[in-house]
Coordinates of C-alpha atoms and ligand atoms in Angstrom, one line a residue:
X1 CA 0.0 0.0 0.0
X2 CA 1.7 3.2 -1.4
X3 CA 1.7 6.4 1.0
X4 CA 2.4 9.6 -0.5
X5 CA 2.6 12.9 1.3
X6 CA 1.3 16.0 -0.6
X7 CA 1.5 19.5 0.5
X8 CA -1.8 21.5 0.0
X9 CA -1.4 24.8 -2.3
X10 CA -4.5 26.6 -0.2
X11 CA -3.3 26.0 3.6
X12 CA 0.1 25.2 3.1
X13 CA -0.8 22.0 4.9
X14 CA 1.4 18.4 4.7
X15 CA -0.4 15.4 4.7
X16 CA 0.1 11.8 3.9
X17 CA -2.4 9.6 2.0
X18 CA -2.8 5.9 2.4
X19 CA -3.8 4.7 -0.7
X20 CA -5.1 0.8 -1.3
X21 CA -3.6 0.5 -4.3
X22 CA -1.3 2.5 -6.7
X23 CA -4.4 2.0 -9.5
X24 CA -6.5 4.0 -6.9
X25 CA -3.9 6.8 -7.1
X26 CA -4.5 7.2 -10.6
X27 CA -8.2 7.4 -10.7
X28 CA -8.8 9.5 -7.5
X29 CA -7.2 12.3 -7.3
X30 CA -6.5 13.2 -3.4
X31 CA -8.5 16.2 -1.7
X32 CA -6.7 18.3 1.3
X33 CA -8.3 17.2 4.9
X34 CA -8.2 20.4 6.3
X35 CA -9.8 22.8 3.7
X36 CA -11.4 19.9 0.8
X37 CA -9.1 21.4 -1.7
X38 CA -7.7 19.3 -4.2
X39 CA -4.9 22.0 -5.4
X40 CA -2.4 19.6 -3.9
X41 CA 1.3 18.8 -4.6
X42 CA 2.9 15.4 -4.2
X43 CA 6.4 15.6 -2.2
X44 CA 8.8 13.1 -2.9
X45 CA 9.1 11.1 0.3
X46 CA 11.2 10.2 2.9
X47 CA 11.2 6.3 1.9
X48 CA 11.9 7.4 -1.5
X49 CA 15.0 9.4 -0.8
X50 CA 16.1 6.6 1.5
X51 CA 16.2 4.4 -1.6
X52 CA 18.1 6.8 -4.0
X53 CA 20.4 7.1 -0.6
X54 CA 21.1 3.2 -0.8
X55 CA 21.0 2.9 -4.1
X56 CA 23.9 5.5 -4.7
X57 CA 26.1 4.0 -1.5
X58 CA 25.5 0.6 -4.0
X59 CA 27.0 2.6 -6.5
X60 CA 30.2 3.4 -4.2
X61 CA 30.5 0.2 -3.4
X62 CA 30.9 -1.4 -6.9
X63 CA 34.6 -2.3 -7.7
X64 CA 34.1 0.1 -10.7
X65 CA 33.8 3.1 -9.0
X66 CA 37.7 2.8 -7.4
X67 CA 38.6 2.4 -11.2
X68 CA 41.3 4.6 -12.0
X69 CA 42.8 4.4 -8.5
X70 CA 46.6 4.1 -8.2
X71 CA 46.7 4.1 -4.5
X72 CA 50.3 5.0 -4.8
X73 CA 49.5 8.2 -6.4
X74 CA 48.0 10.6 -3.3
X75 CA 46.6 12.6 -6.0
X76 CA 44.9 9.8 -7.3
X77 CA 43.9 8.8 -3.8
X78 CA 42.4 12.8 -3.3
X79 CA 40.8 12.9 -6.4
X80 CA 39.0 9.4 -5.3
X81 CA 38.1 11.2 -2.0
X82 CA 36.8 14.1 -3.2
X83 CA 34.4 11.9 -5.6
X84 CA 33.5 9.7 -2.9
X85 CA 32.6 12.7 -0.7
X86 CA 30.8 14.1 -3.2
X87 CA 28.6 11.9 -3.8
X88 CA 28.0 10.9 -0.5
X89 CA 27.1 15.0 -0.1
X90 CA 28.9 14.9 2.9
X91 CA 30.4 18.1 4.6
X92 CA 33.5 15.8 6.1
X93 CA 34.7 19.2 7.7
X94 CA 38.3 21.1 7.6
X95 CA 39.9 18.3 8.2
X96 CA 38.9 16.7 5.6
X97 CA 40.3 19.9 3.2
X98 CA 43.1 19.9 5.0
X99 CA 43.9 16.1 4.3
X100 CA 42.8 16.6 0.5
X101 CA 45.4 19.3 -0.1
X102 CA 47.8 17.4 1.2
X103 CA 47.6 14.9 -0.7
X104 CA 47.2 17.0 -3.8
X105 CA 50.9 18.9 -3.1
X106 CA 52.0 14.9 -3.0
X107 CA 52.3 14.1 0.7
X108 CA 51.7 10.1 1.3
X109 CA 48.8 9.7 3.3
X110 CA 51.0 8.2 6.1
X111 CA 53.0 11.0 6.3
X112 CA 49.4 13.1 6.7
X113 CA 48.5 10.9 9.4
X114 CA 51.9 11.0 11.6
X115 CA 51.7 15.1 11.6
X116 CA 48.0 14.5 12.2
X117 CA 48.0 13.0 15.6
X118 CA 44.5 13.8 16.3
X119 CA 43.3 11.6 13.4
X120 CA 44.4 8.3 14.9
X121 CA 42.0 5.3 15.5
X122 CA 39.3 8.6 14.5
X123 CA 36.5 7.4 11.6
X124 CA 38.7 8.6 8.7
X125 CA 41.5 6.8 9.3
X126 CA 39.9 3.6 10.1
X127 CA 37.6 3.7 7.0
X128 CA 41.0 4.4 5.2
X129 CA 42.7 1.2 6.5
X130 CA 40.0 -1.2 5.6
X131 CA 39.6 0.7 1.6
X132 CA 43.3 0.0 1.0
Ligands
ZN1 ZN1 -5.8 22.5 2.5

């Protein structure tokens, strides 16, 4: 049973419809509870961007995705990063900069991590040690 949440163009209300079947969506169109009208919008919902979330952490996680990788290169690595935090639309903070240019002016990312002391046994570098 499909639920869809509208928002209603007259009050400005969100509300969420529980339809019986997708067939019934089609053939009645939904009417605001509050004020009858049936000026409403459908919003994309939460479940939906859930799945588009997944889907694209799928996408990250295919083999294909590291292709073009030299993980000797940390330019290669940075440009990885930045793709990987980009599509994740992540914010991963200063640090984060600061790591990236880094390893774009050629610094090895264990080099980064010794005049980092902060970072050890922290998220990033324990994601970094179970990618490579
Ligand atoms: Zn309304």
């Amino acid at each position: 049973m499909p639920i869809y949440e509208y928002r209603c163009q007259d009050c400005h209300r969100r509300i969420s419809v529980l339809w019986r079947s997708f067939s019934e969506v089609e053939a009645e169109p939904p009417r605001c509870a509050r004020c009858g009208s049936a000026n409403l919008v459908r919003l994309v919902s939460r479940v939906a961007i859930l799945r588009s979330e997944e889907s694209r952490l799928e996408d990250l996680a295919d083999p294909s995705s590291l292709a073009g990788l030299d993980e000797n290169d940390p330019k290669s690595i940075a440009r990885w990063m930045r793709k990987m935090s980009g599509e994740l639309g992540e914010d991963l903070g200063p640090e984060f900069d600061d790591v990236m240019d880094r390893l774009e002016s050629g610094q090895s990312p264990e080099e980064i991590e010794e005049s980092m002391p902060e970072m050890g046994g922290g998220e990033f570098s324990g994601g970094y040690d179970e990618e490579f």
